[in-house]
PDB file of C-alpha atoms in Angstrom:
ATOM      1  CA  UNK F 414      75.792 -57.702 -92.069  1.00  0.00           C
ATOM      2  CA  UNK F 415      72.243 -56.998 -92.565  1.00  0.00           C
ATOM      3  CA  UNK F 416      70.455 -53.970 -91.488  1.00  0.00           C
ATOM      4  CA  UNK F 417      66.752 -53.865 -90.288  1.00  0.00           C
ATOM      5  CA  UNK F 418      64.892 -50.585 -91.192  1.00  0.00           C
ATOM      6  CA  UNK F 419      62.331 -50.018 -89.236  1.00  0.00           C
ATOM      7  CA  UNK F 420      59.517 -47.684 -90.027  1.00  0.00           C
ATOM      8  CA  UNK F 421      56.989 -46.209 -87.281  1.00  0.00           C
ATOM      9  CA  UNK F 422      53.944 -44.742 -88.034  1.00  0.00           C
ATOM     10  CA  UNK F 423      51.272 -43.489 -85.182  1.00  0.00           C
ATOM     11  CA  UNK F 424      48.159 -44.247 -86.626  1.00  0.00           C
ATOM     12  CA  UNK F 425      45.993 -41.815 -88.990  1.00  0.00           C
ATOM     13  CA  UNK F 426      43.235 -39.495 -87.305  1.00  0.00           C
ATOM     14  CA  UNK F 427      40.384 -40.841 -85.374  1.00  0.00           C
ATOM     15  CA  UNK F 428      37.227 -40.149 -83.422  1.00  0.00           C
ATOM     16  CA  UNK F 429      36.303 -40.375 -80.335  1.00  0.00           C
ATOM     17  CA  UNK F 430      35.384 -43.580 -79.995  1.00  0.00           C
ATOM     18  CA  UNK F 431      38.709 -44.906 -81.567  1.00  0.00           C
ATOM     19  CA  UNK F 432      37.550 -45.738 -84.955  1.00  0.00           C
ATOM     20  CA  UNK F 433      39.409 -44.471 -88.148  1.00  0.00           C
ATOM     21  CA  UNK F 434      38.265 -40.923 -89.760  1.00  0.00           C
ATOM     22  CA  UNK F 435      38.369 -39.889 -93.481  1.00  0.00           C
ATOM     23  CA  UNK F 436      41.186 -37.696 -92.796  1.00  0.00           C
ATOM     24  CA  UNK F 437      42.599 -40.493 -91.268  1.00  0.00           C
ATOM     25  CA  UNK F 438      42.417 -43.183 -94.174  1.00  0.00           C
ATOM     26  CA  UNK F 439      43.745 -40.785 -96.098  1.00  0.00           C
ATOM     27  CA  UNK F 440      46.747 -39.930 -94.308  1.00  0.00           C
ATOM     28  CA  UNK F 441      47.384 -43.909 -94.075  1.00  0.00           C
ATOM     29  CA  UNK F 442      47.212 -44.164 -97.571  1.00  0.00           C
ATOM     30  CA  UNK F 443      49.746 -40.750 -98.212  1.00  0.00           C
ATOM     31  CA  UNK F 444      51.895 -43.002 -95.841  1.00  0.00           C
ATOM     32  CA  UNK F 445      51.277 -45.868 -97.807  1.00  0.00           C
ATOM     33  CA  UNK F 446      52.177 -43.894-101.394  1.00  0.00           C
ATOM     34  CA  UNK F 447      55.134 -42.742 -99.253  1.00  0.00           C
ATOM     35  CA  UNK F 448      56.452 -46.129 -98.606  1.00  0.00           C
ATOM     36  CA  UNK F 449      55.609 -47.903-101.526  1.00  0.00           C
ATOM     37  CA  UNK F 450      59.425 -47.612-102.673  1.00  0.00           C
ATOM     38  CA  UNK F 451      60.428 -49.251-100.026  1.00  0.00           C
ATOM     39  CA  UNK F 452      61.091 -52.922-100.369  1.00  0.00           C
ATOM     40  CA  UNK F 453      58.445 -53.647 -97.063  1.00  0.00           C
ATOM     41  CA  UNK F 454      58.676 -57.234 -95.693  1.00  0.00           C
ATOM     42  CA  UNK F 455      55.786 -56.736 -93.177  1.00  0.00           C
ATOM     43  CA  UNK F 456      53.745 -54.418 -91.863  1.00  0.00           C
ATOM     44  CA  UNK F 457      52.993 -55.297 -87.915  1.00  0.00           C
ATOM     45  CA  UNK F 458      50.097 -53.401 -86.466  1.00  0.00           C
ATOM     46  CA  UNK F 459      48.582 -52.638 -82.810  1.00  0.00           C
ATOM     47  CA  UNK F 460      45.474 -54.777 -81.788  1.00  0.00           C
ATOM     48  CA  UNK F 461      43.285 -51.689 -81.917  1.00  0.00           C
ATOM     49  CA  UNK F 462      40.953 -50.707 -85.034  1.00  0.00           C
ATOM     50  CA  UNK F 463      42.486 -46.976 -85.419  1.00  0.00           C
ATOM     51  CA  UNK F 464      45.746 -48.724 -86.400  1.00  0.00           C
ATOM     52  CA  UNK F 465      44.172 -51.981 -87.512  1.00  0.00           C
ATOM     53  CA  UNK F 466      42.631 -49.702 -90.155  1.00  0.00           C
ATOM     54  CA  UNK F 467      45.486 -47.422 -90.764  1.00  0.00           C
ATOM     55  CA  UNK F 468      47.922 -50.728 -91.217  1.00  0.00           C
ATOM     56  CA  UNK F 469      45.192 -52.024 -93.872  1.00  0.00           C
ATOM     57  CA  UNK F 470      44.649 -48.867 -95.674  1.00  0.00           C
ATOM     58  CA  UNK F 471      48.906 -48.568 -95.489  1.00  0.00           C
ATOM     59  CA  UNK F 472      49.204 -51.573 -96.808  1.00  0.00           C
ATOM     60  CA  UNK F 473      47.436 -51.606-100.025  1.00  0.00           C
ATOM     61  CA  UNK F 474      50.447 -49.448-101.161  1.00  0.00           C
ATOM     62  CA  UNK F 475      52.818 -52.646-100.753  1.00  0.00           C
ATOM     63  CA  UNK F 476      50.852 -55.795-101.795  1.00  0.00           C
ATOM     64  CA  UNK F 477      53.755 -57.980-101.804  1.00  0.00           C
ATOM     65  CA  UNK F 478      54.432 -57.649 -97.613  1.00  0.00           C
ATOM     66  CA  UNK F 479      53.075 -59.920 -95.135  1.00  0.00           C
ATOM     67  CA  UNK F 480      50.261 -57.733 -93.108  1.00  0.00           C
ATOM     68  CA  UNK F 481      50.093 -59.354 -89.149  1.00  0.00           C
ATOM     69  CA  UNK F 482      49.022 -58.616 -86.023  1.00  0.00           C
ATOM     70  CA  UNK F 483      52.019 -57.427 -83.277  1.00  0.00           C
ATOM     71  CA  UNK F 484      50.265 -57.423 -79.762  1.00  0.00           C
ATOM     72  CA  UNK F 485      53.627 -55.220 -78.537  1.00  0.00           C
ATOM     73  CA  UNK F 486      52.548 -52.430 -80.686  1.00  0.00           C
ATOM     74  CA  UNK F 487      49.402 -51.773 -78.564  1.00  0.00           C
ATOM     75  CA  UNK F 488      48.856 -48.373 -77.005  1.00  0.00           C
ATOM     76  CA  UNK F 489      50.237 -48.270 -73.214  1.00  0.00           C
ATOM     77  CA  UNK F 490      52.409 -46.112 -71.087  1.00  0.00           C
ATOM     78  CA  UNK F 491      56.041 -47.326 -70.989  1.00  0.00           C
ATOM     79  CA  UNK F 492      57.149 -46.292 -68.043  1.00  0.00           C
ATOM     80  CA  UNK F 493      55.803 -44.459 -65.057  1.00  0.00           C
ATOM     81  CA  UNK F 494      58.332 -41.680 -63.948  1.00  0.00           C
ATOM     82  CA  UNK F 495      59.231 -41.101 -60.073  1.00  0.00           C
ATOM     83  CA  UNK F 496      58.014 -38.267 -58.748  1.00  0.00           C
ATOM     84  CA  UNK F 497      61.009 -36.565 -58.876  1.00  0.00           C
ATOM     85  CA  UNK F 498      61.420 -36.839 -62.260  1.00  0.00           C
ATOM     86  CA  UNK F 499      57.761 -36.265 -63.448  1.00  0.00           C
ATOM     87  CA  UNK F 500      57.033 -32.823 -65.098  1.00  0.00           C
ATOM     88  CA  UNK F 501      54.940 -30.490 -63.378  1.00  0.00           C
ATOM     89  CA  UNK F 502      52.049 -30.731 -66.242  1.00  0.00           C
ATOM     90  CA  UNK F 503      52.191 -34.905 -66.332  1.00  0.00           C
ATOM     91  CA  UNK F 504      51.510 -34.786 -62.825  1.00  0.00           C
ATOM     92  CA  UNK F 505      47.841 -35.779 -63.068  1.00  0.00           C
ATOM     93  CA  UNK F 506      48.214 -38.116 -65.921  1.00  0.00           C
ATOM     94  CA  UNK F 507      49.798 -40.409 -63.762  1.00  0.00           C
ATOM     95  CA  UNK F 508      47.787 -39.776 -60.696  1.00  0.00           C
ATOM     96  CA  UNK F 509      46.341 -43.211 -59.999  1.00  0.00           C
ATOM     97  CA  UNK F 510      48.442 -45.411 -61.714  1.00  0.00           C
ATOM     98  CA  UNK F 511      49.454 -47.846 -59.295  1.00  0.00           C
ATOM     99  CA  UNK F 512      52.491 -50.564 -58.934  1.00  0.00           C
ATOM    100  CA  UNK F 513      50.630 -53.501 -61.234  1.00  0.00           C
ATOM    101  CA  UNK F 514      50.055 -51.009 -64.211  1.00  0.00           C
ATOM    102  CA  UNK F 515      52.942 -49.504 -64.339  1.00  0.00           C
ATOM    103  CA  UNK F 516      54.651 -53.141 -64.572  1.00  0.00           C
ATOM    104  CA  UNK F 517      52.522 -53.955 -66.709  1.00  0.00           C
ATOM    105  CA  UNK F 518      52.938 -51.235 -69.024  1.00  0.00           C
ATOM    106  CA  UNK F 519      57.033 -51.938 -68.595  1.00  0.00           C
ATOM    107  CA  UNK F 520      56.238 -55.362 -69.801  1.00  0.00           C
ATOM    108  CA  UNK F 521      55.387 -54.871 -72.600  1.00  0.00           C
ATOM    109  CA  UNK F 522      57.453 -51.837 -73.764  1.00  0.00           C
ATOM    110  CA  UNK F 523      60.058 -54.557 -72.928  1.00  0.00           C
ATOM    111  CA  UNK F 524      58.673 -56.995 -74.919  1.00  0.00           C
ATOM    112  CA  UNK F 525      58.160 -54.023 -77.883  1.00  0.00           C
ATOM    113  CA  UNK F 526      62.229 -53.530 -77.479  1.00  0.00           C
ATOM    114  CA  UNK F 527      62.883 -57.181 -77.463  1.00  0.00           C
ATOM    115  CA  UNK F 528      61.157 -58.287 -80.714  1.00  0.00           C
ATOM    116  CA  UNK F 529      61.662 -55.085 -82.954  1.00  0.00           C
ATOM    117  CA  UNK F 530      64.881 -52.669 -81.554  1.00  0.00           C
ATOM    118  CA  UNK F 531      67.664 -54.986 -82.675  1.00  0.00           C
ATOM    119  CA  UNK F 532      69.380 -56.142 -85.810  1.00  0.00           C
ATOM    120  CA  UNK F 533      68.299 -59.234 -87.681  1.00  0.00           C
ATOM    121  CA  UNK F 534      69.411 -62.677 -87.994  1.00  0.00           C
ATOM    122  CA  UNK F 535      71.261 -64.359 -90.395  1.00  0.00           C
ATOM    123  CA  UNK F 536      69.629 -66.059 -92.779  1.00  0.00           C
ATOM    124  CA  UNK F 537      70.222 -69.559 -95.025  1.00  0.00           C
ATOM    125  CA  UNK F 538      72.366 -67.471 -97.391  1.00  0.00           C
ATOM    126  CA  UNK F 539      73.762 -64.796 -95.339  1.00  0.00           C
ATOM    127  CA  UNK F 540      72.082 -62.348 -93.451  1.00  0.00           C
ATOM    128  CA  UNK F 541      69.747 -60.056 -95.881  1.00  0.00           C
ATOM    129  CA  UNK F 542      68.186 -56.486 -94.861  1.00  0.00           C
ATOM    130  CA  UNK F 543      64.591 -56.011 -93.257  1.00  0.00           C
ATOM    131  CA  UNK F 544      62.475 -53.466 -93.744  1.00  0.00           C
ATOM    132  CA  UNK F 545      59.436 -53.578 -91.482  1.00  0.00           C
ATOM    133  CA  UNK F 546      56.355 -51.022 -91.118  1.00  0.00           C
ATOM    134  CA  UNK F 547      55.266 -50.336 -87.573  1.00  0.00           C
ATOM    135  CA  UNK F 548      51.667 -49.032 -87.087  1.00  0.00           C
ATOM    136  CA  UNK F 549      51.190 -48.166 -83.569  1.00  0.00           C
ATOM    137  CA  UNK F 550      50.503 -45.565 -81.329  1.00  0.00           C
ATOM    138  CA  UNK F 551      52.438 -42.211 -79.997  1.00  0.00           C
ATOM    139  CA  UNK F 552      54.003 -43.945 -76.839  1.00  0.00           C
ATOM    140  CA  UNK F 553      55.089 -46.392 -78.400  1.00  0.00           C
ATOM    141  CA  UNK F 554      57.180 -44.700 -80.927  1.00  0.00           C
ATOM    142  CA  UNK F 555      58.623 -42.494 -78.498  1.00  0.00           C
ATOM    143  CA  UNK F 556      59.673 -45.463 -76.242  1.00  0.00           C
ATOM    144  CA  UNK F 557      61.608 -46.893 -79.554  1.00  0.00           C
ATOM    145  CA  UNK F 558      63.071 -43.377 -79.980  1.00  0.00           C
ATOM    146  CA  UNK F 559      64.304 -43.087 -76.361  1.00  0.00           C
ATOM    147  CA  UNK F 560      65.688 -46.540 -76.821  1.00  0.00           C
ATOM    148  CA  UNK F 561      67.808 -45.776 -79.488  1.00  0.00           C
ATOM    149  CA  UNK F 562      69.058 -42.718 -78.479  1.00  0.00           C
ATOM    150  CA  UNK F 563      69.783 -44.250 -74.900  1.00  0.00           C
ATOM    151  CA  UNK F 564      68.081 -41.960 -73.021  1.00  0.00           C
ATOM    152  CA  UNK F 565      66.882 -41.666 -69.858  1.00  0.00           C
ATOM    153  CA  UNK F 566      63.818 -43.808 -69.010  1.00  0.00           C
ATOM    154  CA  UNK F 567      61.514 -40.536 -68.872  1.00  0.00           C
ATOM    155  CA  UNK F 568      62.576 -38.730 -71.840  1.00  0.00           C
ATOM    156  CA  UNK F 569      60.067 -40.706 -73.618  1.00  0.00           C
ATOM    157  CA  UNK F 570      57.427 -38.186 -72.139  1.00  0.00           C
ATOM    158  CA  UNK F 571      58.794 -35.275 -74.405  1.00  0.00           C
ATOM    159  CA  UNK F 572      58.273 -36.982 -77.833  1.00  0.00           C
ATOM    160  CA  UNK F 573      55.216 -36.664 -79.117  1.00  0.00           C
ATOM    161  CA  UNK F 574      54.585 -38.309 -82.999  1.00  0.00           C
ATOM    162  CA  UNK F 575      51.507 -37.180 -85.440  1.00  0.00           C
ATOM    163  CA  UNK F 576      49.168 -38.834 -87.022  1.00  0.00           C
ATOM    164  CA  UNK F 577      50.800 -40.487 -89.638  1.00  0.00           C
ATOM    165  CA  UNK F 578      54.341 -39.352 -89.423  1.00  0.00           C
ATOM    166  CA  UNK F 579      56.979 -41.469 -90.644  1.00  0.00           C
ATOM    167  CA  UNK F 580      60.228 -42.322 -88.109  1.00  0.00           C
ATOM    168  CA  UNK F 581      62.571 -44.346 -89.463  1.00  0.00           C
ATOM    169  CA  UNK F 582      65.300 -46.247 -87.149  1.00  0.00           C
ATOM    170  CA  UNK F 583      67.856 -48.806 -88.103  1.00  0.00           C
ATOM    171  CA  UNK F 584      69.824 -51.108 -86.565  1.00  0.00           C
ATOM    172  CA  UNK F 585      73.141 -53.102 -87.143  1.00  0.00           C
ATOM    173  CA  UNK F 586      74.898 -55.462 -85.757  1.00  0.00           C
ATOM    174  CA  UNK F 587      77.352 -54.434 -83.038  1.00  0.00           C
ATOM    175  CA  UNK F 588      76.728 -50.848 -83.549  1.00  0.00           C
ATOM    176  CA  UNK F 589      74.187 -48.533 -81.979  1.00  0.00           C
ATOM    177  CA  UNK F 590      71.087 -47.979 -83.520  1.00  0.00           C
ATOM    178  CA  UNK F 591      70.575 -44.966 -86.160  1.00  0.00           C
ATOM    179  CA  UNK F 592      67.521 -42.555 -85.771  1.00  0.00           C
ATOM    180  CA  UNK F 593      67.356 -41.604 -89.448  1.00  0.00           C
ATOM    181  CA  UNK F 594      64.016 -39.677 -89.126  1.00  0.00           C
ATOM    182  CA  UNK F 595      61.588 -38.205 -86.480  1.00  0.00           C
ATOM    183  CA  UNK F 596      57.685 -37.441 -86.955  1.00  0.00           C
ATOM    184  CA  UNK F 597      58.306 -36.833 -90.607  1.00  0.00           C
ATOM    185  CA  UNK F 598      55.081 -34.915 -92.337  1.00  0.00           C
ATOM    186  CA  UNK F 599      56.289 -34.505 -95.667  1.00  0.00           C
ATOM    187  CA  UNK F 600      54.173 -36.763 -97.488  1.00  0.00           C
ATOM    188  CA  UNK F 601      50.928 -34.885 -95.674  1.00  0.00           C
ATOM    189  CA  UNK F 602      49.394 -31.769 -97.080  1.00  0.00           C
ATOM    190  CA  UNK F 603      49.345 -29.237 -94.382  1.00  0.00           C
ATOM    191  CA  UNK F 604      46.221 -29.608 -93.687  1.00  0.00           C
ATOM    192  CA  UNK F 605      46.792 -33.169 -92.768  1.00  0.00           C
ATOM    193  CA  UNK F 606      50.027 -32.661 -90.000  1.00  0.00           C
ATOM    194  CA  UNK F 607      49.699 -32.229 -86.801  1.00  0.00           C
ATOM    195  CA  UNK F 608      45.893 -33.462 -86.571  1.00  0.00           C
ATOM    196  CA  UNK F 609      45.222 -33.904 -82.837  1.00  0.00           C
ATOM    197  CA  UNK F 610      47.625 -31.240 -81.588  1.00  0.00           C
ATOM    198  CA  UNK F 611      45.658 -28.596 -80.158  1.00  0.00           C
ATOM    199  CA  UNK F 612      47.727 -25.479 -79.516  1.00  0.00           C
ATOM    200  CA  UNK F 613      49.322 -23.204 -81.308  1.00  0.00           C
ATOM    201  CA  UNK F 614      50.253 -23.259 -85.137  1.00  0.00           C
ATOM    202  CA  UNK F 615      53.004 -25.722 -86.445  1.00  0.00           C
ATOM    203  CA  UNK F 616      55.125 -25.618 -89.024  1.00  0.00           C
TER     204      UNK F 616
END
């Protein structure tokens, strides 16, 4: 059976107004050097320039995989906790999100789950591996992560990806799905990790 191997990236660094930064292309192209022994069959990337750029800079790294649009991969909150179960310091995040964005935000961390979090097809002469590159946003990949470890709906709030990390996930016919990595920095020079994580030093 074949095995899809799917790699998530958050986007590199960006500014303010959502565009790419220098840091930024250059941790997308560390990612790219990263991956570029990886036999990549596509590279799917979020609608929005900071990973539009990221998944272009990325993907001059492996020439030979198709480079598309996923409109799944956008930025958006998965899943709006009960009250109950929110954490006193999300509390205001999701003050004001009301019934239709919430489902809309479940939509299409659905959708995300339904086109990428499963093993693939068979194929004319068998069924053959897939290795995909995700470029998305922090959400995102921790909604994939949850998923595969079968967590609780809200556990997605305690994963937080940087710029640029690798995760890696695979997934196999009738078995579960394997969380091989998580928020990966080791193709980043130090001071490249963690960029956008204010607080205190990490290693």
């Amino acid at each position: 059976m074949g095995t899809r191997h799917l790699y998530l990236a958050r986007h590199g660094a960006a500014d303010a107004f959502g565009e790419l930064t220098a840091a930024g292309r250059r941790q997308a192209n560390l990612l790219g050097e990263r991956l570029a022994r990886v036999p990549v069959t596509a590279v799917w990337h979020s609608p929005l320039p900071r990973a539009v750029a990221s998944a272009h800079e990325l993907a001059r790294h492996v020439p030979h995989a198709v480079l598309a649009e996923a409109p799944e991969l956008v930025d958006h909150v998965p899943h709006v906790p009960a009250p109950a179960e929110t954490p006193a310091p999300w509390v205001g995040f999701f003050d004001g999100y009301d019934d239709a964005e919430a489902s809309a935000g479940r939509r299409t961390a659905d959708a995300l789950v339904a086109r990428f979090a499963s093993a693939p097809g068979p194929v004319a002469h068998g069924t053959a591996d897939v290795h995909e590159v995700l470029v998305t946003h922090d959400y995102p990949v921790a909604w994939l992560v949850r998923h595969a470890m079968d967590a609780p709906d809200a556990r997605w709030l305690g994963l937080s990806s940087a710029n640029a990390a690798l995760t890696v996930i695979e997934y196999r016919t009738s078995q579960p799905p394997t969380l091989v990595q998580f928020n990966d920095m080791a193709h980043l020079p130090v001071e490249l990790r963690w960029t956008g994580f204010p607080g205190p030093a990490r290693p």
